[in-house]
Amino acid sequence: MNRTKIALLQVAVQTCHNTLTLLDVERSRKVTDDSVNHILKCTKLKSLGIFHTSLTNVGKAELIFGLNDLEELPRGDFLCDALEDFNESKPNVIARTRLKIKGFWASEDYYFHNSEQMELVARVCPDIERMLFMFNNEEALFRDIVSFNNLRVCW
């Protein structure tokens, strides 16, 4: 990340880390894994928009697991992959982890990879109430949404 982008994020974090509840850096390609530690200082974040940034799945997983009050992931198509990668590297941690995510909006071209991945999201994020569900009958079954016990709105 170049110095200007780091400086902007650092100033925002220094100024608002105790009050910021929504951060949207979507389509900011200069936001990389170097930004993770800065964003994690915003401990009150409830909504995080990081679609089409240069964050890796590891960086996204660090944010998902490090922001304890996170409830919304607009265009969070990365959630499934980040959880799956984290599950492969730290299965003992993910087995006892429950996230507070209530809203999950997949991108319009993303599909859940398979039924197991949907079950993982439902298990780690049991509070999901709102979800954009991209159904692809070759990868996951429509009945897989019954794993989301708190689902109220499904687009």
Coordinates of N, CA and C in Angstrom, one line a residue:
M1 N 0.9 -1.2 0.0 CA 0.0 0.0 0.0 C 0.9 1.2 0.0
N2 N 0.5 2.2 -0.8 CA 1.4 3.4 -0.8 C 1.2 4.2 0.4
R3 N 2.1 5.1 0.7 CA 2.1 5.9 1.9 C 0.8 6.8 2.1
T4 N 0.3 7.3 1.0 CA -0.9 8.2 1.1 C -2.1 7.4 1.6
K5 N -2.3 6.2 1.0 CA -3.4 5.3 1.4 C -3.2 4.9 2.9
I6 N -2.0 4.5 3.3 CA -1.8 4.2 4.7 C -2.0 5.3 5.6
A7 N -1.6 6.5 5.2 CA -1.8 7.7 6.0 C -3.2 8.0 6.2
L8 N -4.0 7.9 5.1 CA -5.5 8.2 5.2 C -6.1 7.2 6.2
L9 N -5.8 5.9 6.0 CA -6.4 4.9 6.9 C -6.0 5.1 8.3
Q10 N -4.7 5.5 8.5 CA -4.2 5.7 9.9 C -4.8 6.9 10.5
V11 N -5.0 7.9 9.8 CA -5.7 9.1 10.4 C -7.2 8.8 10.7
A12 N -7.8 8.1 9.8 CA -9.2 7.7 10.1 C -9.3 6.8 11.4
V13 N -8.4 5.9 11.5 CA -8.4 5.0 12.6 C -8.0 5.8 13.9
Q14 N -7.0 6.6 13.9 CA -6.6 7.4 15.0 C -7.7 8.3 15.5
T15 N -8.4 8.9 14.6 CA -9.5 9.8 14.9 C -10.7 9.1 15.4
C16 N -11.1 8.0 14.7 CA -12.4 7.4 14.9 C -12.5 6.0 15.5
H17 N -11.3 5.5 15.9 CA -11.3 4.1 16.3 C -12.3 3.7 17.4
N18 N -12.7 4.7 18.3 CA -13.6 4.4 19.3 C -15.1 4.6 19.0
T19 N -15.3 5.2 17.8 CA -16.7 5.5 17.4 C -17.1 4.9 16.1
L20 N -16.2 4.6 15.2 CA -16.5 4.1 13.9 C -17.2 2.8 13.9
T21 N -18.4 2.8 13.3 CA -19.2 1.5 13.3 C -19.4 1.0 11.9
L22 N -19.1 1.8 10.9 CA -19.2 1.3 9.5 C -17.9 1.8 8.7
L23 N -17.3 0.9 8.1 CA -16.1 1.2 7.2 C -16.3 0.5 5.9
D24 N -16.3 1.3 4.8 CA -16.5 0.9 3.5 C -15.3 1.3 2.6
V25 N -14.5 0.3 2.3 CA -13.3 0.6 1.4 C -13.4 -0.3 0.2
E26 N -14.7 -0.6 -0.2 CA -14.9 -1.4 -1.4 C -14.2 -0.8 -2.6
R27 N -13.7 -1.7 -3.4 CA -13.0 -1.3 -4.7 C -11.8 -0.5 -4.5
S28 N -11.2 -0.5 -3.3 CA -10.0 0.2 -3.0 C -8.9 -0.8 -3.1
R29 N -8.3 -0.9 -4.3 CA -7.2 -1.9 -4.5 C -6.0 -1.7 -3.7
K30 N -5.8 -0.5 -3.2 CA -4.6 -0.2 -2.4 C -4.8 -0.7 -1.0
V31 N -6.0 -1.2 -0.6 CA -6.2 -1.8 0.7 C -5.7 -3.2 0.6
T32 N -4.6 -3.5 1.3 CA -4.0 -4.9 1.3 C -4.0 -5.4 2.7
D33 N -3.3 -6.5 2.9 CA -3.1 -7.1 4.2 C -2.3 -6.2 5.1
D34 N -1.6 -5.2 4.6 CA -0.9 -4.2 5.4 C -1.9 -3.3 6.2
S35 N -3.2 -3.3 5.7 CA -4.2 -2.5 6.3 C -4.9 -3.2 7.5
V36 N -4.7 -4.5 7.6 CA -5.5 -5.3 8.6 C -5.3 -4.8 10.0
N37 N -4.1 -4.5 10.4 CA -3.8 -4.1 11.8 C -4.4 -2.7 12.1
H38 N -4.5 -1.8 11.1 CA -5.1 -0.5 11.3 C -6.6 -0.7 11.4
I39 N -7.2 -1.5 10.6 CA -8.7 -1.7 10.6 C -9.1 -2.4 11.9
L40 N -8.3 -3.3 12.4 CA -8.6 -4.0 13.7 C -8.7 -3.1 14.9
K41 N -8.1 -1.9 14.8 CA -8.1 -1.0 15.9 C -9.5 -0.4 16.0
C42 N -10.3 -0.5 15.0 CA -11.7 0.0 15.0 C -12.6 -1.0 15.7
T43 N -12.5 -1.1 17.0 CA -13.2 -2.2 17.7 C -14.7 -2.2 17.7
K44 N -15.3 -1.1 17.3 CA -16.7 -0.9 17.3 C -17.4 -1.2 16.0
L45 N -16.6 -1.6 15.0 CA -17.1 -1.8 13.7 C -18.2 -2.9 13.7
K46 N -19.3 -2.5 13.1 CA -20.5 -3.4 12.9 C -20.6 -3.8 11.4
S47 N -20.2 -2.9 10.5 CA -20.3 -3.2 9.1 C -19.0 -2.9 8.4
L48 N -18.6 -3.9 7.6 CA -17.3 -3.8 6.9 C -17.4 -4.1 5.5
G49 N -17.2 -3.1 4.6 CA -17.2 -3.3 3.2 C -15.8 -3.5 2.6
I50 N -15.4 -4.7 2.2 CA -14.0 -4.9 1.7 C -14.1 -5.6 0.4
F51 N -15.2 -5.6 -0.3 CA -15.3 -6.2 -1.6 C -14.4 -5.5 -2.6
H52 N -13.7 -6.4 -3.4 CA -12.8 -5.9 -4.5 C -11.7 -5.0 -3.9
T53 N -11.1 -5.4 -2.8 CA -9.9 -4.8 -2.3 C -8.8 -5.8 -2.7
S54 N -7.6 -5.5 -2.2 CA -6.4 -6.5 -2.5 C -6.1 -7.3 -1.2
L55 N -7.1 -7.4 -0.3 CA -6.9 -8.2 0.8 C -6.9 -9.7 0.4
T56 N -6.1 -10.5 1.0 CA -6.1 -11.9 0.7 C -7.1 -12.6 1.6
N57 N -7.4 -13.9 1.4 CA -8.4 -14.6 2.3 C -7.9 -14.6 3.7
V58 N -6.6 -14.7 3.9 CA -6.0 -14.6 5.2 C -6.3 -13.3 5.9
G59 N -6.0 -12.2 5.2 CA -6.3 -10.9 5.7 C -7.8 -10.7 6.1
K60 N -8.7 -11.2 5.2 CA -10.1 -11.1 5.4 C -10.5 -11.9 6.6
A61 N -9.9 -13.1 6.7 CA -10.2 -13.9 7.9 C -9.8 -13.3 9.2
E62 N -8.6 -12.6 9.2 CA -8.1 -11.9 10.3 C -9.1 -10.8 10.8
L63 N -9.7 -10.1 9.8 CA -10.7 -9.1 10.1 C -12.0 -9.7 10.6
I64 N -12.5 -10.7 10.0 CA -13.7 -11.4 10.4 C -13.6 -11.9 11.8
F65 N -12.5 -12.5 12.1 CA -12.3 -13.1 13.5 C -11.9 -12.0 14.5
G66 N -11.2 -11.0 14.0 CA -10.7 -10.0 15.0 C -11.6 -8.8 15.3
L67 N -12.7 -8.6 14.6 CA -13.6 -7.6 14.8 C -14.8 -8.2 15.6
N68 N -14.8 -8.1 16.9 CA -15.8 -8.9 17.7 C -17.3 -8.4 17.5
D69 N -17.5 -7.2 17.1 CA -18.9 -6.7 17.0 C -19.4 -6.7 15.6
L70 N -18.6 -7.3 14.6 CA -19.0 -7.2 13.2 C -20.3 -8.0 13.0
E71 N -21.2 -7.3 12.3 CA -22.6 -7.9 12.1 C -22.9 -7.9 10.6
E72 N -22.4 -7.0 9.8 CA -22.7 -6.9 8.4 C -21.5 -7.0 7.5
L73 N -21.7 -7.8 6.4 CA -20.7 -8.0 5.4 C -21.3 -7.7 4.0
P74 N -21.5 -6.4 3.7 CA -22.0 -6.2 2.3 C -21.1 -6.8 1.3
R75 N -21.7 -7.4 0.3 CA -21.0 -8.1 -0.8 C -19.9 -9.0 -0.2
G76 N -20.3 -9.7 0.8 CA -19.3 -10.6 1.5 C -19.1 -11.9 0.9
D77 N -18.9 -11.9 -0.4 CA -18.7 -13.2 -1.1 C -17.5 -14.0 -0.7
F78 N -16.6 -13.3 0.0 CA -15.4 -13.9 0.5 C -15.6 -14.7 1.8
L79 N -16.7 -14.5 2.4 CA -16.9 -15.1 3.8 C -16.7 -16.6 3.7
C80 N -17.3 -17.3 2.7 CA -17.2 -18.8 2.6 C -15.7 -19.2 2.5
D81 N -15.0 -18.6 1.6 CA -13.6 -19.0 1.3 C -12.7 -18.6 2.5
A82 N -13.0 -17.5 3.2 CA -12.1 -17.1 4.3 C -12.4 -18.1 5.5
L83 N -13.6 -18.5 5.7 CA -13.9 -19.5 6.8 C -13.3 -20.8 6.4
E84 N -13.4 -21.2 5.2 CA -12.9 -22.5 4.8 C -11.4 -22.5 4.9
D85 N -10.7 -21.5 4.5 CA -9.2 -21.4 4.7 C -8.9 -21.5 6.1
F86 N -9.6 -20.7 6.9 CA -9.3 -20.7 8.4 C -9.6 -22.0 9.0
N87 N -10.6 -22.7 8.6 CA -11.0 -24.0 9.1 C -9.9 -25.0 8.7
E88 N -9.3 -24.9 7.6 CA -8.2 -25.8 7.2 C -6.9 -25.6 8.0
S89 N -6.6 -24.3 8.3 CA -5.4 -24.0 9.0 C -5.5 -24.1 10.5
K90 N -6.7 -23.8 11.1 CA -7.0 -23.8 12.5 C -8.3 -24.4 12.9
P91 N -8.5 -25.7 12.6 CA -9.8 -26.4 12.8 C -10.2 -26.3 14.3
N92 N -9.3 -26.4 15.2 CA -9.7 -26.3 16.7 C -10.2 -25.0 17.1
V93 N -9.7 -23.9 16.5 CA -10.2 -22.6 16.8 C -11.6 -22.4 16.2
I94 N -11.7 -22.7 14.9 CA -13.0 -22.5 14.3 C -14.1 -23.3 14.9
A95 N -13.8 -24.5 15.4 CA -14.8 -25.4 16.0 C -15.5 -24.7 17.2
R96 N -14.8 -23.8 17.9 CA -15.4 -23.2 19.1 C -15.7 -21.7 18.9
T97 N -15.6 -21.3 17.6 CA -15.8 -19.8 17.3 C -17.2 -19.6 16.8
R98 N -17.8 -18.6 17.3 CA -19.1 -18.1 16.9 C -19.0 -16.6 16.6
L99 N -19.3 -16.3 15.4 CA -19.3 -14.9 15.0 C -20.7 -14.2 15.1
K100 N -20.7 -12.9 15.2 CA -22.0 -12.2 15.4 C -22.6 -11.7 14.1
I101 N -22.1 -12.2 13.0 CA -22.6 -11.7 11.7 C -24.0 -12.0 11.5
K102 N -24.8 -11.0 11.2 CA -26.3 -11.1 11.0 C -26.7 -10.9 9.5
G103 N -25.8 -10.2 8.8 CA -26.2 -9.9 7.4 C -25.0 -10.3 6.5
F104 N -25.3 -11.0 5.5 CA -24.3 -11.5 4.5 C -24.9 -11.4 3.1
W105 N -24.2 -10.6 2.3 CA -24.7 -10.4 1.0 C -23.6 -10.9 0.0
A106 N -23.9 -12.0 -0.6 CA -22.9 -12.5 -1.6 C -23.0 -11.6 -2.8
S107 N -21.9 -11.7 -3.6 CA -21.9 -10.9 -4.9 C -22.8 -11.6 -5.8
E108 N -23.2 -10.9 -6.9 CA -24.2 -11.5 -7.8 C -23.6 -12.6 -8.7
D109 N -22.3 -12.8 -8.7 CA -21.8 -13.9 -9.5 C -21.1 -15.0 -8.6
Y110 N -21.3 -14.9 -7.3 CA -20.7 -15.9 -6.4 C -21.8 -17.0 -6.0
Y111 N -21.3 -18.2 -6.0 CA -22.2 -19.3 -5.5 C -21.5 -20.0 -4.4
F112 N -22.2 -20.5 -3.4 CA -21.6 -21.3 -2.4 C -21.0 -22.5 -3.1
H113 N -19.8 -22.9 -2.7 CA -19.1 -24.0 -3.4 C -19.8 -25.3 -3.3
N114 N -20.3 -25.6 -2.0 CA -20.9 -26.9 -1.8 C -21.7 -26.9 -0.5
S115 N -22.3 -27.9 -0.2 CA -23.2 -28.0 1.0 C -22.3 -27.9 2.2
E116 N -21.1 -28.5 2.2 CA -20.3 -28.4 3.4 C -19.9 -27.0 3.7
Q117 N -19.6 -26.2 2.7 CA -19.3 -24.8 3.0 C -20.4 -24.1 3.5
M118 N -21.6 -24.3 3.1 CA -22.8 -23.6 3.6 C -23.0 -24.0 5.1
E119 N -22.8 -25.3 5.4 CA -22.9 -25.8 6.8 C -21.9 -25.1 7.7
L120 N -20.7 -24.9 7.2 CA -19.6 -24.2 7.9 C -20.0 -22.8 8.2
V121 N -20.5 -22.1 7.2 CA -21.0 -20.7 7.5 C -22.1 -20.7 8.5
A122 N -23.1 -21.6 8.4 CA -24.2 -21.6 9.3 C -23.7 -21.9 10.7
R123 N -22.7 -22.8 10.9 CA -22.2 -23.1 12.2 C -21.4 -22.0 12.8
V124 N -20.6 -21.4 12.1 CA -19.7 -20.3 12.6 C -20.5 -19.0 12.7
C125 N -21.5 -18.8 11.9 CA -22.3 -17.6 11.9 C -23.7 -17.9 12.2
P126 N -24.1 -18.4 13.4 CA -25.4 -18.9 13.6 C -26.5 -17.7 13.7
D127 N -26.0 -16.5 13.8 CA -27.0 -15.4 14.0 C -27.4 -14.8 12.6
I128 N -27.0 -15.3 11.5 CA -27.3 -14.8 10.2 C -28.9 -14.7 10.1
E129 N -29.3 -13.4 9.9 CA -30.8 -13.2 9.7 C -31.1 -12.8 8.2
R130 N -30.1 -12.1 7.6 CA -30.3 -11.7 6.2 C -29.2 -12.2 5.3
M131 N -29.6 -12.7 4.2 CA -28.6 -13.3 3.3 C -29.1 -13.2 1.9
L132 N -28.2 -12.8 1.0 CA -28.5 -12.9 -0.4 C -28.0 -14.3 -0.8
F133 N -28.9 -15.2 -1.2 CA -28.5 -16.6 -1.5 C -28.4 -16.8 -3.0
M134 N -27.2 -17.1 -3.4 CA -27.0 -17.4 -4.9 C -27.0 -18.9 -5.0
F135 N -28.1 -19.4 -5.6 CA -28.3 -20.8 -5.7 C -27.8 -21.4 -7.0
N136 N -27.0 -22.4 -6.9 CA -26.5 -23.1 -8.1 C -26.7 -24.6 -7.8
N137 N -27.6 -25.2 -8.4 CA -28.0 -26.6 -8.0 C -26.9 -27.6 -8.3
E138 N -25.8 -27.2 -9.0 CA -24.8 -28.2 -9.2 C -23.8 -28.2 -8.1
E139 N -23.8 -27.2 -7.2 CA -22.8 -27.0 -6.1 C -23.4 -27.3 -4.8
A140 N -24.6 -26.7 -4.5 CA -25.2 -26.8 -3.2 C -26.7 -27.1 -3.4
L141 N -27.3 -27.6 -2.4 CA -28.7 -27.9 -2.5 C -29.5 -26.8 -1.9
F142 N -30.7 -26.5 -2.4 CA -31.6 -25.4 -1.9 C -31.9 -25.7 -0.4
R143 N -32.0 -27.0 -0.1 CA -32.4 -27.3 1.3 C -31.3 -26.9 2.3
D144 N -30.1 -26.6 1.8 CA -29.0 -26.2 2.7 C -29.3 -25.0 3.5
I145 N -30.2 -24.1 3.0 CA -30.5 -22.9 3.8 C -31.2 -23.2 5.1
V146 N -31.7 -24.4 5.3 CA -32.4 -24.7 6.6 C -31.3 -24.8 7.7
S147 N -30.0 -24.8 7.4 CA -29.0 -24.8 8.4 C -28.9 -23.4 9.1
F148 N -29.5 -22.4 8.4 CA -29.5 -21.0 9.0 C -30.8 -20.8 9.8
N149 N -30.7 -21.2 11.1 CA -31.8 -21.2 12.0 C -32.5 -19.8 12.2
N150 N -31.7 -18.8 12.1 CA -32.2 -17.4 12.4 C -32.6 -16.6 11.1
L151 N -32.5 -17.3 10.0 CA -32.7 -16.6 8.7 C -34.2 -16.0 8.7
R152 N -34.3 -14.7 8.4 CA -35.6 -14.0 8.3 C -35.8 -13.5 6.9
V153 N -34.7 -13.1 6.2 CA -34.8 -12.5 4.9 C -33.8 -13.2 4.0
C154 N -34.3 -13.8 2.9 CA -33.4 -14.4 1.9 C -33.8 -13.9 0.6
W155 N -32.8 -13.2 -0.1 CA -33.1 -12.7 -1.4 C -32.6 -13.7 -2.4

